[in-house]
Amino acid sequence: MAENKNLECCGKPLEFKLQRGHYWQEYIPETAECLGCKSYLERKPGRDNAYQNKGDGYHCTKCGSETEVVVVSHPVWARPDECTGSGNVVPERVPYCPKCEERPSTEGKIIQMQCAINN
C-alpha cells in the first residue's frame, strides 16, 4: 500500500471522514469536500490518491485519469452452515484508477442472512 499523505485542494488540506457500510462491502470510502471549490472527493481508506468529481466523472488525483468501475457481486446465503441461498446477489459498484490501482475482483464476500429458527 502506498504511503498515506495529506491531500490538498485549493491549497488547503482535505479532511477525510470514513463513511458507514456493511461488513461485506469491498468499498467503504473516506469522503471530503473542498471548502474552496466545493469539489467532492472520495478514496479508499489510507490511500494517497482520491477520486475527485469533476462534473464529467471521477478522476484520480494522482495521475488525472478517469476512474473506472467494477461491479462486485455478493451472493446472499440463507444458512451459512449449509451454503444455501436463493441465488440472489447484491451488486456493489467499486471504483478504481486503471493506471494507479489493480482492477478489483468481481467476486464479492458472502452476505449471510440471519434466519429465525423456531423450536
Protein backbone atom coordinates (compact mmCIF):
# COMPACT_ATOMS: atom_id res chain seq x y z
CA MET A 1 0.00 0.00 0.00
CA ALA A 2 1.21 3.47 -0.78
CA GLU A 3 2.33 5.85 1.94
CA ASN A 4 -0.59 7.87 3.31
CA LYS A 5 -0.12 11.56 2.61
CA ASN A 6 -2.35 14.52 3.20
CA LEU A 7 -4.23 15.56 0.10
CA GLU A 8 -4.89 19.20 -0.66
CA CYS A 9 -7.35 21.10 -2.82
CA CYS A 10 -7.26 24.85 -3.44
CA GLY A 11 -4.04 24.98 -1.37
CA LYS A 12 -5.68 23.63 1.80
CA PRO A 13 -5.52 20.14 3.35
CA LEU A 14 -8.62 17.98 2.97
CA GLU A 15 -10.25 16.33 5.97
CA PHE A 16 -11.45 12.85 5.01
CA LYS A 17 -14.11 11.06 7.05
CA LEU A 18 -14.83 7.34 6.88
CA GLN A 19 -18.38 6.53 5.81
CA ARG A 20 -20.54 3.75 7.23
CA GLY A 21 -21.04 0.49 5.43
CA HIS A 22 -21.69 -3.23 5.75
CA TYR A 23 -19.17 -5.94 6.69
CA TRP A 24 -19.39 -7.45 3.22
CA GLN A 25 -18.69 -4.30 1.20
CA GLU A 26 -15.44 -4.03 -0.74
CA TYR A 27 -15.56 -0.24 -0.92
CA ILE A 28 -16.44 1.90 2.08
CA PRO A 29 -14.91 5.26 1.20
CA GLU A 30 -13.48 8.14 3.12
CA THR A 31 -15.02 11.36 1.77
CA ALA A 32 -14.09 15.03 1.80
CA GLU A 33 -15.36 18.28 0.36
CA CYS A 34 -13.11 21.17 -0.58
CA LEU A 35 -14.39 24.31 1.13
CA GLY A 36 -12.83 26.47 -1.60
CA CYS A 37 -14.18 24.98 -4.84
CA LYS A 38 -16.88 22.74 -3.28
CA SER A 39 -15.35 19.74 -5.03
CA TYR A 40 -16.34 16.30 -3.70
CA LEU A 41 -13.65 13.64 -3.23
CA GLU A 42 -13.61 10.05 -2.04
CA ARG A 43 -10.89 7.49 -1.55
CA LYS A 44 -10.14 4.03 -0.25
CA PRO A 45 -9.10 4.33 3.42
CA GLY A 46 -5.43 5.13 3.92
CA ARG A 47 -4.63 5.70 0.24
CA ASP A 48 -2.56 8.58 -1.09
CA ASN A 49 -4.84 9.14 -4.08
CA ALA A 50 -8.50 10.05 -4.20
CA TYR A 51 -11.24 10.23 -6.80
CA GLN A 52 -12.37 13.80 -7.47
CA ASN A 53 -15.74 14.55 -9.06
CA LYS A 54 -15.06 16.98 -11.89
CA GLY A 55 -18.59 17.14 -13.27
CA ASP A 56 -17.90 14.74 -16.15
CA GLY A 57 -16.99 11.86 -13.83
CA TYR A 58 -14.44 10.99 -11.19
CA HIS A 59 -10.73 11.48 -11.84
CA CYS A 60 -7.68 10.20 -9.94
CA THR A 61 -5.91 12.96 -8.01
CA LYS A 62 -2.56 11.20 -8.52
CA CYS A 63 -2.49 10.80 -12.31
CA GLY A 64 -5.61 12.60 -13.59
CA SER A 65 -7.10 9.51 -15.28
CA GLU A 66 -10.82 8.98 -15.30
CA THR A 67 -11.79 6.26 -12.85
CA GLU A 68 -13.45 3.05 -13.92
CA VAL A 69 -15.99 0.94 -12.03
CA VAL A 70 -16.19 -2.80 -11.48
CA VAL A 71 -19.44 -4.39 -10.33
CA VAL A 72 -18.69 -6.80 -7.50
CA SER A 73 -21.34 -9.49 -6.93
CA HIS A 74 -22.04 -10.57 -3.35
CA PRO A 75 -24.01 -13.85 -3.09
CA VAL A 76 -26.77 -13.99 -0.46
CA TRP A 77 -26.79 -17.16 1.67
CA ALA A 78 -29.68 -18.02 3.98
CA ARG A 79 -27.86 -20.69 6.01
CA PRO A 80 -24.07 -20.44 6.01
CA ASP A 81 -23.64 -23.89 7.58
CA GLU A 82 -25.45 -25.45 4.61
CA CYS A 83 -24.26 -22.99 1.94
CA THR A 84 -27.84 -22.44 0.84
CA GLY A 85 -29.23 -19.37 -0.77
CA SER A 86 -31.87 -18.07 -3.12
CA GLY A 87 -29.45 -17.42 -5.94
CA ASN A 88 -29.73 -13.70 -5.32
CA VAL A 89 -26.71 -11.44 -5.44
CA VAL A 90 -26.21 -7.88 -4.25
CA PRO A 91 -24.21 -5.81 -6.76
CA GLU A 92 -21.72 -3.24 -5.50
CA ARG A 93 -20.02 -0.60 -7.65
CA VAL A 94 -16.31 -0.35 -6.79
CA PRO A 95 -14.29 2.48 -8.40
CA TYR A 96 -10.59 2.28 -9.19
CA CYS A 97 -7.94 4.13 -11.18
CA PRO A 98 -6.89 1.95 -14.15
CA LYS A 99 -3.39 3.48 -14.14
CA CYS A 100 -2.61 3.54 -10.38
CA GLU A 101 -4.52 0.56 -8.99
CA GLU A 102 -5.24 -3.07 -9.77
CA ARG A 103 -8.65 -3.90 -11.17
CA PRO A 104 -10.80 -5.25 -8.30
CA SER A 105 -12.17 -8.79 -8.46
CA THR A 106 -15.83 -9.19 -9.39
CA GLU A 107 -16.23 -11.92 -6.76
CA GLY A 108 -17.58 -10.44 -3.55
CA LYS A 109 -17.96 -11.59 0.01
CA ILE A 110 -20.87 -13.76 1.07
CA ILE A 111 -23.79 -11.98 2.71
CA GLN A 112 -25.11 -14.24 5.45
CA MET A 113 -28.77 -13.70 6.27
CA GLN A 114 -29.86 -14.27 9.85
CA CYS A 115 -32.57 -16.91 9.96
CA ALA A 116 -35.03 -17.27 12.80
CA ILE A 117 -35.32 -20.90 13.84
CA ASN A 118 -38.44 -21.91 15.74
CA ASN A 119 -38.04 -24.84 18.12
